[in-house]
């Protein structure tokens, strides 16, 4: 199954998350099969990312958004681990500082976009400004409603300058979220992740779903598509993300760069002389 085709939000379409099954797992039978498939695709991602870093003609931006406890950190741990940290970094955009507030909402984001040869992962992103800002009325509708168009233009600009963009919305059910919260409560090693807002935000579930649906409907474009990852099954979430990232890297047609020195001269001067001596 081509997860890019199955999970991609077609540009111009209207999204209703109620029509999407957060427990979908395609034709993958179970967790064991999914993990084996994940390991195989990660092995293919690693050399592609190494060539991306060496060639320095392309960049990749991976955007992660999702309902609380959907697994944004999990994708970083289980998928991005395939990449060399030398050419990869993770950035997160939460409550802006006073300096950031004094600029346009994309100012802080543009500074963290990947340079050619790099992979950047936004674990929460510029889309917070049409999600949290909207749900909590941090800015009036006359402000946040314009941001969809501004974001699309921003991402188009990045795309035209060598940055491939992949955006994942991690989608879990309300019951699954509560179950994951409870498991955190019961696990002393993960209790530190619990916050009061985890539960208070659940009261705004419907408001967030409406905001996510508008985000997906208005900002899935040919140059920066959104993919809805069914995330009730963590192993499928990770596999689908890895498969889509892999295919995106393949489509870049990255090539190993040619040497910048005279190899024959290097061999003659430093190796042949030693061996013949």
Short mmCIF file of C-alpha atoms in Angstrom, two decimals:
data_model
loop_
_atom_site.label_atom_id
_atom_site.label_comp_id
_atom_site.label_asym_id
_atom_site.label_seq_id
_atom_site.Cartn_x
_atom_site.Cartn_y
_atom_site.Cartn_z
CA UNK A 1 0.00 0.00 0.00
CA UNK A 2 1.24 3.47 -0.89
CA UNK A 3 0.72 5.44 2.32
CA UNK A 4 1.31 8.71 0.51
CA UNK A 5 -1.71 8.09 -1.65
CA UNK A 6 -3.86 6.66 1.14
CA UNK A 7 -3.16 9.21 3.86
CA UNK A 8 -2.60 12.39 1.84
CA UNK A 9 -5.15 15.19 2.07
CA UNK A 10 -5.98 16.23 -1.46
CA UNK A 11 -5.50 19.96 -1.98
CA UNK A 12 -8.83 21.76 -2.03
CA UNK A 13 -10.71 18.96 -0.29
CA UNK A 14 -12.83 19.40 2.83
CA UNK A 15 -11.69 17.28 5.75
CA UNK A 16 -14.00 15.63 8.28
CA UNK A 17 -11.93 13.77 10.83
CA UNK A 18 -14.98 11.77 11.86
CA UNK A 19 -14.66 10.00 8.50
CA UNK A 20 -11.11 8.85 9.27
CA UNK A 21 -10.44 5.78 11.41
CA UNK A 22 -7.63 6.54 13.91
CA UNK A 23 -7.11 2.78 14.32
CA UNK A 24 -6.52 2.15 10.60
CA UNK A 25 -3.44 0.02 9.93
CA UNK A 26 -3.69 -0.85 6.24
CA UNK A 27 -2.67 -4.34 5.26
CA UNK A 28 -0.10 -4.65 8.04
CA UNK A 29 -1.17 -7.60 10.18
CA UNK A 30 0.23 -6.76 13.61
CA UNK A 31 2.85 -4.95 15.65
CA UNK A 32 5.60 -7.46 14.89
CA UNK A 33 5.09 -7.16 11.14
CA UNK A 34 4.90 -3.39 11.43
CA UNK A 35 8.16 -3.14 13.39
CA UNK A 36 9.97 -5.37 10.90
CA UNK A 37 8.74 -3.19 8.03
CA UNK A 38 9.81 -0.06 9.93
CA UNK A 39 13.34 -1.37 10.47
CA UNK A 40 13.63 -2.12 6.75
CA UNK A 41 12.57 1.34 5.64
CA UNK A 42 14.78 3.06 8.24
CA UNK A 43 17.74 1.20 6.75
CA UNK A 44 16.88 2.82 3.41
CA UNK A 45 16.41 6.30 4.88
CA UNK A 46 19.88 6.43 6.44
CA UNK A 47 21.99 6.43 3.23
CA UNK A 48 19.58 8.85 1.54
CA UNK A 49 19.91 11.34 4.38
CA UNK A 50 23.70 10.97 4.27
CA UNK A 51 23.68 11.83 0.56
CA UNK A 52 21.32 14.75 1.21
CA UNK A 53 23.82 16.12 3.71
CA UNK A 54 26.73 15.63 1.32
CA UNK A 55 25.07 17.01 -1.81
CA UNK A 56 23.63 20.16 -0.17
CA UNK A 57 21.18 20.83 -2.99
CA UNK A 58 17.98 19.92 -1.15
CA UNK A 59 16.52 20.17 2.35
CA UNK A 60 13.67 18.40 4.12
CA UNK A 61 11.21 19.89 6.59
CA UNK A 62 9.05 17.46 8.57
CA UNK A 63 6.14 19.09 10.42
CA UNK A 64 4.52 17.21 13.31
CA UNK A 65 1.19 18.33 14.70
CA UNK A 66 -1.23 16.26 16.68
CA UNK A 67 -3.68 15.85 19.47
CA UNK A 68 -2.02 15.66 22.90
CA UNK A 69 -0.51 12.18 23.49
CA UNK A 70 -0.75 11.30 19.78
CA UNK A 71 2.99 10.63 19.66
CA UNK A 72 4.95 13.52 18.18
CA UNK A 73 7.88 12.67 20.44
CA UNK A 74 7.44 9.01 19.52
CA UNK A 75 7.89 9.75 15.83
CA UNK A 76 11.09 11.61 16.66
CA UNK A 77 12.42 8.68 18.69
CA UNK A 78 11.40 5.86 16.36
CA UNK A 79 11.69 7.42 12.89
CA UNK A 80 14.13 10.31 12.99
CA UNK A 81 16.66 8.03 14.71
CA UNK A 82 17.49 6.77 11.23
CA UNK A 83 19.20 10.07 10.47
CA UNK A 84 22.67 11.31 11.37
CA UNK A 85 22.35 14.03 14.04
CA UNK A 86 25.05 16.00 12.25
CA UNK A 87 22.55 16.93 9.56
CA UNK A 88 19.30 16.74 11.53
CA UNK A 89 17.67 18.78 14.27
CA UNK A 90 14.34 19.13 16.05
CA UNK A 91 12.71 22.48 16.81
CA UNK A 92 9.57 23.16 18.80
CA UNK A 93 7.34 26.24 18.82
CA UNK A 94 5.28 26.81 21.91
CA UNK A 95 4.41 30.02 23.73
CA UNK A 96 6.29 32.89 22.04
CA UNK A 97 8.74 35.09 23.93
CA UNK A 98 8.26 38.84 24.19
CA UNK A 99 10.80 39.36 21.42
CA UNK A 100 8.99 36.88 19.18
CA UNK A 101 5.65 38.57 19.89
CA UNK A 102 7.10 41.83 18.59
CA UNK A 103 7.54 40.26 15.13
CA UNK A 104 5.17 38.58 12.70
CA UNK A 105 4.19 35.05 13.72
CA UNK A 106 6.44 33.42 11.10
CA UNK A 107 9.57 35.33 12.09
CA UNK A 108 10.73 32.80 14.69
CA UNK A 109 9.82 29.91 12.42
CA UNK A 110 11.81 31.02 9.38
CA UNK A 111 14.98 31.08 11.46
CA UNK A 112 14.64 27.36 12.16
CA UNK A 113 13.91 26.14 8.64
CA UNK A 114 16.55 23.75 7.27
CA UNK A 115 19.53 24.86 5.24
CA UNK A 116 20.37 22.91 2.10
CA UNK A 117 21.65 19.51 3.15
CA UNK A 118 19.72 19.49 6.40
CA UNK A 119 16.61 17.81 7.79
CA UNK A 120 14.54 19.83 10.25
CA UNK A 121 11.71 18.41 12.32
CA UNK A 122 9.15 20.81 13.76
CA UNK A 123 7.67 19.10 16.83
CA UNK A 124 4.78 21.57 16.99
CA UNK A 125 5.13 24.30 14.42
CA UNK A 126 3.82 27.51 12.89
CA UNK A 127 0.42 25.80 12.82
CA UNK A 128 0.09 26.47 16.55
CA UNK A 129 -0.89 29.96 15.41
CA UNK A 130 -4.08 28.66 13.79
CA UNK A 131 -4.73 26.06 16.49
CA UNK A 132 -4.01 27.19 20.05
CA UNK A 133 -4.27 30.85 19.07
CA UNK A 134 -7.69 30.15 17.59
CA UNK A 135 -9.10 27.83 20.26
CA UNK A 136 -7.98 30.07 23.14
CA UNK A 137 -8.88 33.34 21.40
CA UNK A 138 -5.31 34.64 21.74
CA UNK A 139 -5.87 36.76 18.65
CA UNK A 140 -9.12 37.78 16.96
CA UNK A 141 -10.54 35.76 14.07
CA UNK A 142 -9.69 38.63 11.72
CA UNK A 143 -6.03 37.86 12.48
CA UNK A 144 -5.83 34.06 12.61
CA UNK A 145 -8.11 33.59 9.58
CA UNK A 146 -5.52 35.31 7.36
CA UNK A 147 -2.75 33.04 8.55
CA UNK A 148 -3.78 30.06 6.41
CA UNK A 149 -3.02 32.05 3.27
CA UNK A 150 0.18 33.44 4.78
CA UNK A 151 1.37 29.97 5.76
CA UNK A 152 0.66 28.63 2.27
CA UNK A 153 2.72 31.44 0.73
CA UNK A 154 5.53 30.85 3.23
CA UNK A 155 5.67 27.14 2.46
CA UNK A 156 5.52 27.77 -1.27
CA UNK A 157 8.51 30.10 -0.88
CA UNK A 158 10.45 27.40 0.96
CA UNK A 159 9.55 24.82 -1.66
CA UNK A 160 10.77 27.06 -4.48
CA UNK A 161 14.07 27.38 -2.64
CA UNK A 162 14.87 23.69 -2.38
CA UNK A 163 12.98 22.65 0.76
CA UNK A 164 10.70 19.61 0.47
CA UNK A 165 7.93 19.76 3.07
CA UNK A 166 6.09 16.84 4.63
CA UNK A 167 3.39 17.56 7.21
CA UNK A 168 1.97 14.91 9.53
CA UNK A 169 -1.18 15.27 11.61
CA UNK A 170 -1.17 12.51 14.23
CA UNK A 171 -4.76 11.52 14.86
CA UNK A 172 -5.96 9.52 17.88
CA UNK A 173 -9.40 8.99 19.33
CA UNK A 174 -10.59 10.72 22.48
CA UNK A 175 -10.77 7.39 24.31
CA UNK A 176 -7.24 6.46 23.25
CA UNK A 177 -5.95 9.78 24.53
CA UNK A 178 -7.50 9.22 27.96
CA UNK A 179 -6.07 5.71 28.08
CA UNK A 180 -2.58 7.05 27.34
CA UNK A 181 -2.95 9.72 30.02
CA UNK A 182 -3.89 6.99 32.52
CA UNK A 183 -0.86 4.90 31.58
CA UNK A 184 1.34 7.92 32.27
CA UNK A 185 -0.24 8.23 35.71
CA UNK A 186 0.59 4.61 36.44
CA UNK A 187 4.18 4.76 35.15
CA UNK A 188 6.61 6.49 37.52
CA UNK A 189 9.09 6.94 34.70
CA UNK A 190 6.57 8.97 32.70
CA UNK A 191 4.65 10.84 35.36
CA UNK A 192 6.82 13.88 34.76
CA UNK A 193 5.07 14.32 31.39
CA UNK A 194 1.68 14.92 33.03
CA UNK A 195 0.34 18.47 33.22
CA UNK A 196 -2.97 19.91 34.24
CA UNK A 197 -3.46 21.29 30.76
CA UNK A 198 -3.48 17.74 29.37
CA UNK A 199 -6.86 17.27 30.98
CA UNK A 200 -8.25 20.80 30.75
CA UNK A 201 -7.59 20.87 27.00
CA UNK A 202 -9.77 17.78 26.59
CA UNK A 203 -12.72 20.00 27.44
CA UNK A 204 -11.99 21.85 24.19
CA UNK A 205 -11.78 18.66 22.11
CA UNK A 206 -14.49 19.68 19.64
CA UNK A 207 -12.99 23.14 19.20
CA UNK A 208 -9.62 21.61 18.42
CA UNK A 209 -11.10 19.13 15.97
CA UNK A 210 -12.74 22.02 14.10
CA UNK A 211 -9.43 23.90 14.04
CA UNK A 212 -7.54 20.81 12.83
CA UNK A 213 -10.08 20.23 10.07
CA UNK A 214 -9.70 23.80 8.80
CA UNK A 215 -5.91 23.52 9.00
CA UNK A 216 -5.92 20.34 6.93
CA UNK A 217 -8.50 21.60 4.43
CA UNK A 218 -6.94 25.01 3.84
CA UNK A 219 -3.23 24.21 4.03
CA UNK A 220 -2.73 20.92 2.20
CA UNK A 221 -1.08 21.95 -1.06
CA UNK A 222 0.83 20.28 -3.87
CA UNK A 223 4.12 21.68 -2.59
CA UNK A 224 3.39 21.00 1.11
CA UNK A 225 0.79 18.25 1.56
CA UNK A 226 -0.75 17.20 4.84
CA UNK A 227 -0.92 13.53 5.75
CA UNK A 228 -3.30 12.31 8.46
CA UNK A 229 -1.55 9.50 10.32
CA UNK A 230 -3.94 7.18 12.18
CA UNK A 231 -2.09 6.99 15.49
CA UNK A 232 -4.10 4.74 17.79
CA UNK A 233 -1.56 2.08 16.90
CA UNK A 234 1.86 3.55 17.57
CA UNK A 235 3.66 1.04 15.40
CA UNK A 236 1.54 1.94 12.38
CA UNK A 237 1.99 5.66 13.00
CA UNK A 238 5.77 5.21 12.95
CA UNK A 239 5.77 2.99 9.88
CA UNK A 240 3.53 5.31 7.86
CA UNK A 241 5.65 8.35 8.74
CA UNK A 242 8.85 6.52 7.80
CA UNK A 243 7.44 5.27 4.49
CA UNK A 244 6.31 8.77 3.47
CA UNK A 245 9.64 10.36 4.46
CA UNK A 246 11.50 7.66 2.52
CA UNK A 247 9.48 8.21 -0.65
CA UNK A 248 9.94 11.97 -0.32
CA UNK A 249 13.71 11.56 -0.13
CA UNK A 250 13.70 9.19 -3.12
CA UNK A 251 11.77 11.74 -5.17
CA UNK A 252 14.51 14.32 -4.57
CA UNK A 253 16.82 12.21 -6.78
CA UNK A 254 19.76 12.97 -4.53
CA UNK A 255 23.18 12.12 -5.94
CA UNK A 256 26.49 11.57 -4.20
CA UNK A 257 28.63 14.63 -5.00
CA UNK A 258 31.78 14.31 -7.04
CA UNK A 259 35.16 14.62 -5.30
CA UNK A 260 36.63 18.12 -5.17
CA UNK A 261 40.24 16.96 -5.27
CA UNK A 262 42.38 15.04 -7.76
CA UNK A 263 42.09 11.48 -6.46
CA UNK A 264 44.88 10.16 -8.68
CA UNK A 265 47.21 12.83 -7.36
CA UNK A 266 46.24 12.06 -3.76
CA UNK A 267 46.81 8.35 -4.33
CA UNK A 268 50.16 8.93 -6.06
CA UNK A 269 51.43 11.36 -3.44
CA UNK A 270 50.29 9.72 -0.22
CA UNK A 271 49.63 6.06 -0.92
CA UNK A 272 51.62 4.83 -3.91
CA UNK A 273 54.85 6.34 -2.60
CA UNK A 274 54.42 4.66 0.77
CA UNK A 275 53.66 1.27 -0.71
CA UNK A 276 56.45 1.36 -3.28
CA UNK A 277 58.92 2.52 -0.61
#
